[in-house]
mmCIF file of C-alpha atoms in Angstrom:
data_model
loop_
_atom_site.group_PDB
_atom_site.id
_atom_site.type_symbol
_atom_site.label_atom_id
_atom_site.label_comp_id
_atom_site.label_asym_id
_atom_site.label_seq_id
_atom_site.Cartn_x
_atom_site.Cartn_y
_atom_site.Cartn_z
ATOM 1 C CA UNK T 1 114.596 102.006 98.259
ATOM 2 C CA UNK T 2 112.738 103.804 101.391
ATOM 3 C CA UNK T 3 111.181 101.674 104.341
ATOM 4 C CA UNK T 4 108.487 100.983 104.314
ATOM 5 C CA UNK T 5 105.768 101.503 107.312
ATOM 6 C CA UNK T 6 105.429 97.602 108.167
ATOM 7 C CA UNK T 7 108.730 96.270 106.526
ATOM 8 C CA UNK T 8 110.704 93.890 108.419
ATOM 9 C CA UNK T 9 106.717 92.990 109.771
ATOM 10 C CA UNK T 10 106.052 88.569 108.589
ATOM 11 C CA UNK T 11 102.555 87.760 108.164
ATOM 12 C CA UNK T 12 101.174 83.635 108.021
ATOM 13 C CA UNK T 13 98.377 83.887 105.670
ATOM 14 C CA UNK T 14 96.432 81.001 106.650
ATOM 15 C CA UNK T 15 93.473 83.432 104.876
ATOM 16 C CA UNK T 16 91.219 82.023 101.690
ATOM 17 C CA UNK T 17 88.154 83.772 99.640
ATOM 18 C CA UNK T 18 88.127 87.854 100.009
ATOM 19 C CA UNK T 19 87.763 89.233 103.479
ATOM 20 C CA UNK T 20 91.338 87.437 104.757
ATOM 21 C CA UNK T 21 93.083 87.876 101.944
ATOM 22 C CA UNK T 22 91.968 91.643 101.381
ATOM 23 C CA UNK T 23 93.477 92.442 104.800
ATOM 24 C CA UNK T 24 96.380 90.767 104.183
ATOM 25 C CA UNK T 25 96.745 92.145 100.669
ATOM 26 C CA UNK T 26 96.905 95.685 102.708
ATOM 27 C CA UNK T 27 99.349 94.761 104.321
ATOM 28 C CA UNK T 28 101.748 93.463 101.511
ATOM 29 C CA UNK T 29 100.947 96.865 100.535
ATOM 30 C CA UNK T 30 102.571 98.530 103.319
ATOM 31 C CA UNK T 31 105.611 96.361 103.455
ATOM 32 C CA UNK T 32 105.387 93.487 105.285
ATOM 33 C CA UNK T 33 106.252 89.793 104.235
ATOM 34 C CA UNK T 34 102.984 87.746 103.419
ATOM 35 C CA UNK T 35 102.963 83.888 103.295
ATOM 36 C CA UNK T 36 100.657 82.581 101.490
ATOM 37 C CA UNK T 37 99.410 79.161 103.166
ATOM 38 C CA UNK T 38 97.370 76.933 100.371
ATOM 39 C CA UNK T 39 95.948 73.512 99.550
ATOM 40 C CA UNK T 40 97.956 71.577 97.541
ATOM 41 C CA UNK T 41 96.316 70.624 94.502
ATOM 42 C CA UNK T 42 93.607 73.782 94.381
ATOM 43 C CA UNK T 43 94.593 76.167 96.487
ATOM 44 C CA UNK T 44 92.234 78.999 97.601
ATOM 45 C CA UNK T 45 88.647 78.624 96.406
ATOM 46 C CA UNK T 46 88.524 81.749 94.500
ATOM 47 C CA UNK T 47 91.796 80.497 92.319
ATOM 48 C CA UNK T 48 88.023 78.430 90.492
ATOM 49 C CA UNK T 49 85.701 81.032 91.173
ATOM 50 C CA UNK T 50 85.544 82.538 86.836
ATOM 51 C CA UNK T 51 84.904 83.857 84.841
ATOM 52 C CA UNK T 52 87.087 86.223 84.098
ATOM 53 C CA UNK T 53 90.091 83.722 84.262
ATOM 54 C CA UNK T 54 93.584 85.518 83.965
ATOM 55 C CA UNK T 55 96.240 83.405 82.373
ATOM 56 C CA UNK T 56 97.030 81.741 85.734
ATOM 57 C CA UNK T 57 93.961 81.988 87.981
ATOM 58 C CA UNK T 58 90.537 83.810 88.023
ATOM 59 C CA UNK T 59 90.379 87.602 87.785
ATOM 60 C CA UNK T 60 87.976 87.096 92.005
ATOM 61 C CA UNK T 61 91.959 85.208 93.371
ATOM 62 C CA UNK T 62 93.872 87.926 91.285
ATOM 63 C CA UNK T 63 92.272 90.879 92.820
ATOM 64 C CA UNK T 64 92.917 90.289 96.992
ATOM 65 C CA UNK T 65 96.326 88.603 96.980
ATOM 66 C CA UNK T 66 98.639 90.450 95.148
ATOM 67 C CA UNK T 67 102.478 90.936 96.699
ATOM 68 C CA UNK T 68 102.208 87.926 98.585
ATOM 69 C CA UNK T 69 104.340 84.239 98.128
ATOM 70 C CA UNK T 70 102.331 81.102 98.292
ATOM 71 C CA UNK T 71 103.470 77.736 99.705
ATOM 72 C CA UNK T 72 101.217 74.591 99.097
ATOM 73 C CA UNK T 73 100.708 73.017 102.576
ATOM 74 C CA UNK T 74 99.197 69.604 103.578
ATOM 75 C CA UNK T 75 98.242 70.685 107.204
ATOM 76 C CA UNK T 76 97.040 66.583 107.987
ATOM 77 C CA UNK T 77 100.998 65.606 106.840
ATOM 78 C CA UNK T 78 103.285 65.959 109.701
ATOM 79 C CA UNK T 79 105.781 67.400 107.546
ATOM 80 C CA UNK T 80 103.618 69.422 106.588
ATOM 81 C CA UNK T 81 102.129 70.506 109.621
ATOM 82 C CA UNK T 82 105.405 70.953 111.004
ATOM 83 C CA UNK T 83 106.536 73.500 108.552
ATOM 84 C CA UNK T 84 103.185 75.140 109.197
ATOM 85 C CA UNK T 85 103.936 75.471 113.054
ATOM 86 C CA UNK T 86 107.754 76.547 111.812
ATOM 87 C CA UNK T 87 106.409 79.281 110.285
ATOM 88 C CA UNK T 88 103.880 80.459 112.762
ATOM 89 C CA UNK T 89 107.168 80.591 115.077
ATOM 90 C CA UNK T 90 108.611 82.789 112.556
ATOM 91 C CA UNK T 91 105.581 84.793 111.993
ATOM 92 C CA UNK T 92 104.761 88.526 113.439
ATOM 93 C CA UNK T 93 101.281 88.335 112.197
ATOM 94 C CA UNK T 94 98.727 85.161 111.977
ATOM 95 C CA UNK T 95 95.399 85.732 109.562
ATOM 96 C CA UNK T 96 93.196 82.162 109.527
ATOM 97 C CA UNK T 97 89.293 82.479 109.019
ATOM 98 C CA UNK T 98 88.765 78.603 108.794
ATOM 99 C CA UNK T 99 85.567 77.250 111.008
ATOM 100 C CA UNK T 100 85.959 78.081 114.825
ATOM 101 C CA UNK T 101 87.840 75.873 116.795
ATOM 102 C CA UNK T 102 89.220 73.482 113.644
ATOM 103 C CA UNK T 103 92.641 74.712 113.361
ATOM 104 C CA UNK T 104 93.518 72.968 117.209
ATOM 105 C CA UNK T 105 93.829 69.771 116.000
ATOM 106 C CA UNK T 106 96.720 71.039 113.701
ATOM 107 C CA UNK T 107 98.808 72.975 116.922
ATOM 108 C CA UNK T 108 97.597 76.090 115.237
ATOM 109 C CA UNK T 109 94.618 76.862 117.360
ATOM 110 C CA UNK T 110 95.311 80.397 119.065
ATOM 111 C CA UNK T 111 96.423 78.699 122.607
ATOM 112 C CA UNK T 112 98.928 76.419 120.811
ATOM 113 C CA UNK T 113 100.478 79.466 118.361
ATOM 114 C CA UNK T 114 100.571 81.822 121.333
ATOM 115 C CA UNK T 115 102.690 78.766 123.356
ATOM 116 C CA UNK T 116 105.141 78.404 119.834
ATOM 117 C CA UNK T 117 105.286 82.455 119.923
ATOM 118 C CA UNK T 118 103.626 84.359 122.343
ATOM 119 C CA UNK T 119 104.556 87.841 120.794
ATOM 120 C CA UNK T 120 102.471 86.692 117.771
ATOM 121 C CA UNK T 121 99.435 88.803 116.599
ATOM 122 C CA UNK T 122 96.975 86.102 115.773
ATOM 123 C CA UNK T 123 94.303 87.656 114.046
ATOM 124 C CA UNK T 124 90.856 85.053 113.311
ATOM 125 C CA UNK T 125 88.336 86.005 111.033
ATOM 126 C CA UNK T 126 84.848 84.617 111.156
ATOM 127 C CA UNK T 127 81.020 84.712 109.988
ATOM 128 C CA UNK T 128 79.421 86.092 113.327
ATOM 129 C CA UNK T 129 81.978 85.552 116.188
ATOM 130 C CA UNK T 130 83.075 82.483 118.439
ATOM 131 C CA UNK T 131 79.916 82.394 120.684
ATOM 132 C CA UNK T 132 76.546 81.091 119.509
ATOM 133 C CA UNK T 133 77.191 82.240 115.881
ATOM 134 C CA UNK T 134 80.561 80.050 115.379
ATOM 135 C CA UNK T 135 78.507 77.343 113.149
ATOM 136 C CA UNK T 136 77.690 79.529 111.208
ATOM 137 C CA UNK T 137 79.300 79.695 107.662
ATOM 138 C CA UNK T 138 80.087 83.187 107.234
ATOM 139 C CA UNK T 139 79.057 84.713 103.537
ATOM 140 C CA UNK T 140 78.894 88.134 102.773
ATOM 141 C CA UNK T 141 75.726 87.872 100.781
ATOM 142 C CA UNK T 142 73.658 86.171 104.181
ATOM 143 C CA UNK T 143 75.159 88.564 106.277
ATOM 144 C CA UNK T 144 74.210 91.732 104.504
ATOM 145 C CA UNK T 145 70.563 89.762 104.645
ATOM 146 C CA UNK T 146 70.784 89.410 108.065
ATOM 147 C CA UNK T 147 72.696 92.723 109.175
ATOM 148 C CA UNK T 148 70.209 94.393 107.265
ATOM 149 C CA UNK T 149 71.701 95.995 104.861
ATOM 150 C CA UNK T 150 69.599 94.316 102.235
ATOM 151 C CA UNK T 151 66.457 95.937 104.058
ATOM 152 C CA UNK T 152 67.913 99.614 103.350
ATOM 153 C CA UNK T 153 69.350 98.365 99.895
ATOM 154 C CA UNK T 154 66.662 98.640 96.866
ATOM 155 C CA UNK T 155 63.413 100.458 95.408
ATOM 156 C CA UNK T 156 60.723 100.828 98.448
ATOM 157 C CA UNK T 157 58.533 98.647 96.054
ATOM 158 C CA UNK T 158 60.483 96.279 95.433
ATOM 159 C CA UNK T 159 62.587 93.241 96.556
ATOM 160 C CA UNK T 160 65.283 94.251 98.664
ATOM 161 C CA UNK T 161 69.106 93.637 96.788
ATOM 162 C CA UNK T 162 72.380 93.004 97.965
ATOM 163 C CA UNK T 163 74.952 95.610 97.536
ATOM 164 C CA UNK T 164 76.938 95.358 93.684
ATOM 165 C CA UNK T 165 80.376 94.390 95.908
ATOM 166 C CA UNK T 166 80.876 92.008 98.779
ATOM 167 C CA UNK T 167 81.614 94.839 100.835
ATOM 168 C CA UNK T 168 80.875 93.374 104.362
ATOM 169 C CA UNK T 169 84.327 91.415 103.014
ATOM 170 C CA UNK T 170 86.261 93.893 102.533
ATOM 171 C CA UNK T 171 84.488 96.086 104.960
ATOM 172 C CA UNK T 172 85.839 93.594 107.533
ATOM 173 C CA UNK T 173 89.330 93.138 105.955
ATOM 174 C CA UNK T 174 90.193 96.480 106.807
ATOM 175 C CA UNK T 175 88.828 95.965 109.953
ATOM 176 C CA UNK T 176 91.252 93.055 110.445
ATOM 177 C CA UNK T 177 94.024 95.185 108.791
ATOM 178 C CA UNK T 178 93.284 97.809 111.720
ATOM 179 C CA UNK T 179 92.914 95.559 114.369
ATOM 180 C CA UNK T 180 96.914 93.834 113.321
ATOM 181 C CA UNK T 181 97.873 97.506 113.259
ATOM 182 C CA UNK T 182 97.278 98.608 116.375
ATOM 183 C CA UNK T 183 97.848 95.354 117.795
ATOM 184 C CA UNK T 184 101.314 95.252 116.697
ATOM 185 C CA UNK T 185 101.947 98.787 118.022
ATOM 186 C CA UNK T 186 100.277 97.261 121.261
ATOM 187 C CA UNK T 187 103.291 94.873 121.563
ATOM 188 C CA UNK T 188 105.824 97.284 120.435
ATOM 189 C CA UNK T 189 105.010 99.151 123.887
ATOM 190 C CA UNK T 190 104.566 95.546 125.982
ATOM 191 C CA UNK T 191 106.135 92.565 123.737
ATOM 192 C CA UNK T 192 103.287 90.985 124.200
ATOM 193 C CA UNK T 193 101.042 89.668 121.057
ATOM 194 C CA UNK T 194 97.396 88.611 121.457
ATOM 195 C CA UNK T 195 94.057 87.260 119.866
ATOM 196 C CA UNK T 196 92.666 90.273 117.590
ATOM 197 C CA UNK T 197 88.839 88.916 116.218
ATOM 198 C CA UNK T 198 87.215 90.057 114.017
ATOM 199 C CA UNK T 199 83.625 89.095 112.140
ATOM 200 C CA UNK T 200 80.912 89.935 109.069
ATOM 201 C CA UNK T 201 78.523 90.513 111.594
ATOM 202 C CA UNK T 202 79.940 93.087 113.722
ATOM 203 C CA UNK T 203 81.404 94.880 110.833
ATOM 204 C CA UNK T 204 78.442 95.731 108.395
ATOM 205 C CA UNK T 205 76.497 96.466 111.926
ATOM 206 C CA UNK T 206 79.046 99.344 113.000
ATOM 207 C CA UNK T 207 79.714 100.917 109.215
ATOM 208 C CA UNK T 208 76.054 101.291 109.357
ATOM 209 C CA UNK T 209 76.453 104.956 110.688
ATOM 210 C CA UNK T 210 73.698 107.106 110.393
ATOM 211 C CA UNK T 211 71.387 104.930 109.090
ATOM 212 C CA UNK T 212 71.336 102.553 112.883
ATOM 213 C CA UNK T 213 71.878 105.733 114.325
ATOM 214 C CA UNK T 214 68.429 106.369 112.937
ATOM 215 C CA UNK T 215 67.236 103.480 114.838
ATOM 216 C CA UNK T 216 68.781 103.658 118.336
ATOM 217 C CA UNK T 217 67.043 107.721 118.052
ATOM 218 C CA UNK T 218 63.659 106.562 117.416
ATOM 219 C CA UNK T 219 63.494 102.730 117.453
ATOM 220 C CA UNK T 220 61.559 102.254 113.894
ATOM 221 C CA UNK T 221 64.322 100.326 111.492
ATOM 222 C CA UNK T 222 65.088 102.452 108.535
ATOM 223 C CA UNK T 223 62.865 100.929 105.047
ATOM 224 C CA UNK T 224 64.766 101.278 101.680
ATOM 225 C CA UNK T 225 64.349 104.708 100.141
ATOM 226 C CA UNK T 226 66.283 103.973 96.438
ATOM 227 C CA UNK T 227 68.648 106.971 95.743
ATOM 228 C CA UNK T 228 66.735 109.085 98.251
ATOM 229 C CA UNK T 229 68.139 110.108 101.655
ATOM 230 C CA UNK T 230 66.374 109.702 104.735
ATOM 231 C CA UNK T 231 67.447 113.421 105.936
ATOM 232 C CA UNK T 232 68.333 115.482 102.794
ATOM 233 C CA UNK T 233 66.428 116.734 100.026
ATOM 234 C CA UNK T 234 68.121 116.722 96.950
ATOM 235 C CA UNK T 235 70.193 114.242 97.644
ATOM 236 C CA UNK T 236 69.370 111.659 95.317
ATOM 237 C CA UNK T 237 70.126 110.737 91.422
ATOM 238 C CA UNK T 238 67.516 112.726 88.854
ATOM 239 C CA UNK T 239 66.668 112.031 85.581
ATOM 240 C CA UNK T 240 68.461 113.510 82.809
ATOM 241 C CA UNK T 241 67.645 113.685 78.775
ATOM 242 C CA UNK T 242 70.608 110.120 78.376
ATOM 243 C CA UNK T 243 71.398 108.981 81.594
ATOM 244 C CA UNK T 244 71.297 109.910 85.534
ATOM 245 C CA UNK T 245 72.963 112.369 87.053
ATOM 246 C CA UNK T 246 73.787 111.777 91.530
ATOM 247 C CA UNK T 247 72.947 115.228 92.597
ATOM 248 C CA UNK T 248 74.337 116.146 96.501
ATOM 249 C CA UNK T 249 72.911 119.082 98.157
ATOM 250 C CA UNK T 250 74.092 119.361 101.864
ATOM 251 C CA UNK T 251 72.285 122.594 102.891
ATOM 252 C CA UNK T 252 69.645 125.234 101.661
ATOM 253 C CA UNK T 253 72.772 127.544 99.993
ATOM 254 C CA UNK T 254 73.920 125.059 97.483
ATOM 255 C CA UNK T 255 69.825 124.440 96.720
ATOM 256 C CA UNK T 256 69.635 128.063 95.713
ATOM 257 C CA UNK T 257 72.377 127.423 93.635
ATOM 258 C CA UNK T 258 71.066 124.545 92.194
ATOM 259 C CA UNK T 259 67.646 126.695 91.189
ATOM 260 C CA UNK T 260 70.038 129.883 89.740
ATOM 261 C CA UNK T 261 72.028 127.173 87.473
ATOM 262 C CA UNK T 262 68.721 125.798 86.185
ATOM 263 C CA UNK T 263 66.834 128.599 85.957
ATOM 264 C CA UNK T 264 64.549 127.423 88.845
ATOM 265 C CA UNK T 265 65.385 130.243 91.073
ATOM 266 C CA UNK T 266 60.612 130.797 91.973
ATOM 267 C CA UNK T 267 61.780 127.201 94.104
ATOM 268 C CA UNK T 268 64.039 128.811 95.637
ATOM 269 C CA UNK T 269 62.834 131.346 96.834
ATOM 270 C CA UNK T 270 58.906 128.625 97.692
ATOM 271 C CA UNK T 271 58.279 127.757 101.037
ATOM 272 C CA UNK T 272 57.781 124.615 99.905
ATOM 273 C CA UNK T 273 61.499 124.062 99.129
ATOM 274 C CA UNK T 274 63.383 126.930 101.159
ATOM 275 C CA UNK T 275 64.630 124.465 103.663
ATOM 276 C CA UNK T 276 65.772 121.371 104.067
ATOM 277 C CA UNK T 277 63.044 119.824 106.282
ATOM 278 C CA UNK T 278 60.430 121.666 103.793
ATOM 279 C CA UNK T 279 62.305 119.422 100.476
ATOM 280 C CA UNK T 280 62.797 116.587 102.771
ATOM 281 C CA UNK T 281 58.476 116.846 103.670
ATOM 282 C CA UNK T 282 57.621 117.494 99.599
ATOM 283 C CA UNK T 283 59.841 115.715 97.963
ATOM 284 C CA UNK T 284 58.039 114.300 95.188
ATOM 285 C CA UNK T 285 57.267 117.828 93.952
ATOM 286 C CA UNK T 286 60.777 119.045 94.150
ATOM 287 C CA UNK T 287 62.140 115.529 91.929
ATOM 288 C CA UNK T 288 59.476 116.562 88.914
ATOM 289 C CA UNK T 289 60.123 119.557 89.118
ATOM 290 C CA UNK T 290 63.700 119.983 89.137
ATOM 291 C CA UNK T 291 63.744 116.823 86.219
ATOM 292 C CA UNK T 292 61.662 118.299 83.726
ATOM 293 C CA UNK T 293 64.583 121.068 83.502
ATOM 294 C CA UNK T 294 67.598 118.299 83.786
ATOM 295 C CA UNK T 295 65.364 115.997 81.154
ATOM 296 C CA UNK T 296 66.058 118.856 78.292
ATOM 297 C CA UNK T 297 69.494 118.502 78.163
ATOM 298 C CA UNK T 298 72.421 115.000 78.730
ATOM 299 C CA UNK T 299 74.102 114.272 81.764
ATOM 300 C CA UNK T 300 77.042 114.976 81.190
ATOM 301 C CA UNK T 301 76.016 118.793 80.494
ATOM 302 C CA UNK T 302 74.569 118.925 83.489
ATOM 303 C CA UNK T 303 78.144 117.871 85.142
ATOM 304 C CA UNK T 304 80.245 120.458 83.841
ATOM 305 C CA UNK T 305 77.665 123.129 84.236
ATOM 306 C CA UNK T 306 76.608 122.565 87.445
ATOM 307 C CA UNK T 307 80.402 121.071 88.466
ATOM 308 C CA UNK T 308 81.126 124.753 87.307
ATOM 309 C CA UNK T 309 79.092 126.354 89.825
ATOM 310 C CA UNK T 310 79.986 124.202 92.581
ATOM 311 C CA UNK T 311 77.082 121.519 92.730
ATOM 312 C CA UNK T 312 77.835 118.137 94.412
ATOM 313 C CA UNK T 313 76.962 115.848 91.463
ATOM 314 C CA UNK T 314 78.466 113.545 89.166
ATOM 315 C CA UNK T 315 76.785 111.373 86.371
ATOM 316 C CA UNK T 316 76.308 107.302 86.872
ATOM 317 C CA UNK T 317 79.014 105.628 85.687
ATOM 318 C CA UNK T 318 79.918 102.294 84.658
ATOM 319 C CA UNK T 319 83.171 100.736 86.056
ATOM 320 C CA UNK T 320 85.082 101.820 83.227
ATOM 321 C CA UNK T 321 83.831 105.232 82.768
ATOM 322 C CA UNK T 322 84.714 105.680 86.815
ATOM 323 C CA UNK T 323 88.149 104.348 86.088
ATOM 324 C CA UNK T 324 88.715 106.621 83.445
ATOM 325 C CA UNK T 325 87.028 109.750 85.543
ATOM 326 C CA UNK T 326 89.778 108.804 88.316
ATOM 327 C CA UNK T 327 92.640 108.936 86.199
ATOM 328 C CA UNK T 328 91.352 112.492 84.120
ATOM 329 C CA UNK T 329 91.566 113.881 88.291
ATOM 330 C CA UNK T 330 95.103 112.337 88.786
ATOM 331 C CA UNK T 331 94.334 110.198 91.676
ATOM 332 C CA UNK T 332 96.391 107.078 89.521
ATOM 333 C CA UNK T 333 93.725 104.136 90.738
ATOM 334 C CA UNK T 334 95.530 101.451 89.070
ATOM 335 C CA UNK T 335 99.081 100.514 89.519
ATOM 336 C CA UNK T 336 100.646 97.198 86.805
ATOM 337 C CA UNK T 337 102.223 94.056 88.049
ATOM 338 C CA UNK T 338 103.853 93.432 85.481
ATOM 339 C CA UNK T 339 104.613 90.062 83.706
ATOM 340 C CA UNK T 340 101.566 90.014 81.830
ATOM 341 C CA UNK T 341 99.513 90.047 84.666
ATOM 342 C CA UNK T 342 96.171 92.196 84.781
ATOM 343 C CA UNK T 343 96.437 95.517 86.559
ATOM 344 C CA UNK T 344 95.618 96.250 89.386
ATOM 345 C CA UNK T 345 93.678 98.636 91.777
ATOM 346 C CA UNK T 346 95.955 100.892 93.657
ATOM 347 C CA UNK T 347 95.969 100.825 97.183
ATOM 348 C CA UNK T 348 93.831 103.920 98.806
ATOM 349 C CA UNK T 349 96.847 106.012 101.002
ATOM 350 C CA UNK T 350 99.360 108.457 100.283
ATOM 351 C CA UNK T 351 102.611 108.773 102.402
ATOM 352 C CA UNK T 352 104.285 112.284 102.236
ATOM 353 C CA UNK T 353 107.533 110.135 104.651
ATOM 354 C CA UNK T 354 107.387 106.969 101.953
ATOM 355 C CA UNK T 355 106.718 105.776 98.506
ATOM 356 C CA UNK T 356 104.412 102.115 98.026
ATOM 357 C CA UNK T 357 105.697 98.490 98.080
ATOM 358 C CA UNK T 358 106.755 97.329 95.331
ATOM 359 C CA UNK T 359 103.867 95.390 93.040
ATOM 360 C CA UNK T 360 104.191 91.937 92.409
ATOM 361 C CA UNK T 361 102.042 89.656 91.013
ATOM 362 C CA UNK T 362 99.400 86.946 92.557
ATOM 363 C CA UNK T 363 101.740 84.137 93.258
ATOM 364 C CA UNK T 364 100.542 80.914 90.839
ATOM 365 C CA UNK T 365 99.726 77.952 93.400
ATOM 366 C CA UNK T 366 102.864 77.092 94.818
ATOM 367 C CA UNK T 367 105.356 79.140 93.513
ATOM 368 C CA UNK T 368 107.280 80.169 96.178
ATOM 369 C CA UNK T 369 107.903 76.816 98.179
ATOM 370 C CA UNK T 370 111.056 75.771 97.928
ATOM 371 C CA UNK T 371 112.571 79.483 98.651
ATOM 372 C CA UNK T 372 110.019 79.412 101.421
ATOM 373 C CA UNK T 373 111.124 76.067 102.737
ATOM 374 C CA UNK T 374 114.864 76.778 102.544
ATOM 375 C CA UNK T 375 113.894 79.833 105.443
ATOM 376 C CA UNK T 376 112.120 78.038 108.131
ATOM 377 C CA UNK T 377 114.841 75.667 107.716
ATOM 378 C CA UNK T 378 117.416 78.302 107.808
ATOM 379 C CA UNK T 379 116.952 80.641 110.899
ATOM 380 C CA UNK T 380 119.535 82.808 109.237
ATOM 381 C CA UNK T 381 118.290 82.987 105.892
ATOM 382 C CA UNK T 382 116.344 85.987 105.211
ATOM 383 C CA UNK T 383 113.513 86.833 102.652
ATOM 384 C CA UNK T 384 114.506 89.449 100.493
ATOM 385 C CA UNK T 385 111.675 91.057 98.762
ATOM 386 C CA UNK T 386 110.242 89.437 95.747
ATOM 387 C CA UNK T 387 111.037 90.545 92.287
ATOM 388 C CA UNK T 388 107.441 91.194 89.719
ATOM 389 C CA UNK T 389 106.583 87.554 88.894
ATOM 390 C CA UNK T 390 107.401 86.246 85.443
ATOM 391 C CA UNK T 391 110.230 88.704 84.658
ATOM 392 C CA UNK T 392 112.797 87.184 85.069
ATOM 393 C CA UNK T 393 111.687 84.361 83.709
#
């Protein structure tokens, strides 16, 4: 089997819910051996977050926990706590999102872990950092509000809304995985481990790109504009006969192409629409004229016609149609972990030098207790790649 980038890296995953498990799932996809430490009896909170339910858990839990081993440890129990500390000693990476300072009582805080294992990459994920915001609970929904994302999401005359997925958790998980890989590279050259810290608030602010730059440039906070872009037009959804079509025009030549395809050459030559700045200034009139033509035919027809002349556009799909479209483009969006488990979304990174990790289903709670405990008790024993769950049962 071809070596993967993180083959041989052992990750002690003390995290739960979304940001941490998402980060460690990415590491597992890259070849790392991830050992998920869960509470006996209940496990990760998201095991009970349903509906929808799977055969063994919830769809939420299974979305971010494939490719891992699960061990149930009660950190208040001396024997289990010692097993957890041995896991820390044997690991290359630790990921946790406990309340700041709470792992110290178990001897699993950064200082204690670093003493056990000086080369450990200890990764802490929080809502608002380890200083004044350390006591604040870090829920994605609340961070979307406090971090300003909701203020720019939704229609101008309607209440602010959250993004339709816990996007801040996902962004933070990606930041955590990136920080871990940078720290592993640093350890290769120095031999030193370190404490990597990420938080939801900072990950959100760091992802606001041009919207944050607009604030810092003008001193005025951007406001909700629905699907419209503050600096480009048309760059929004336009109503067709049966559905909405997202149209993204990046320059004046593209606008002329759009007008030609719609039979609106007079618009392309109109000074009110000839440049992007003018189109932004006269957006309402522009949209009215474009929709006057688009409304005569279905969105799918317009998508085919406009894409055929190089206009960036796409019908607003639901998730099922989105997956179908990705498959039609050869993007292979899904993977099958086997063993009766539901399909999963594939890691969106391809490498020319190697394949991807063998996909294994999200683990049952404590499924690998015996295997992992035996490994922890015998320094000479190896943890071999896990096979697809239930296939051999």
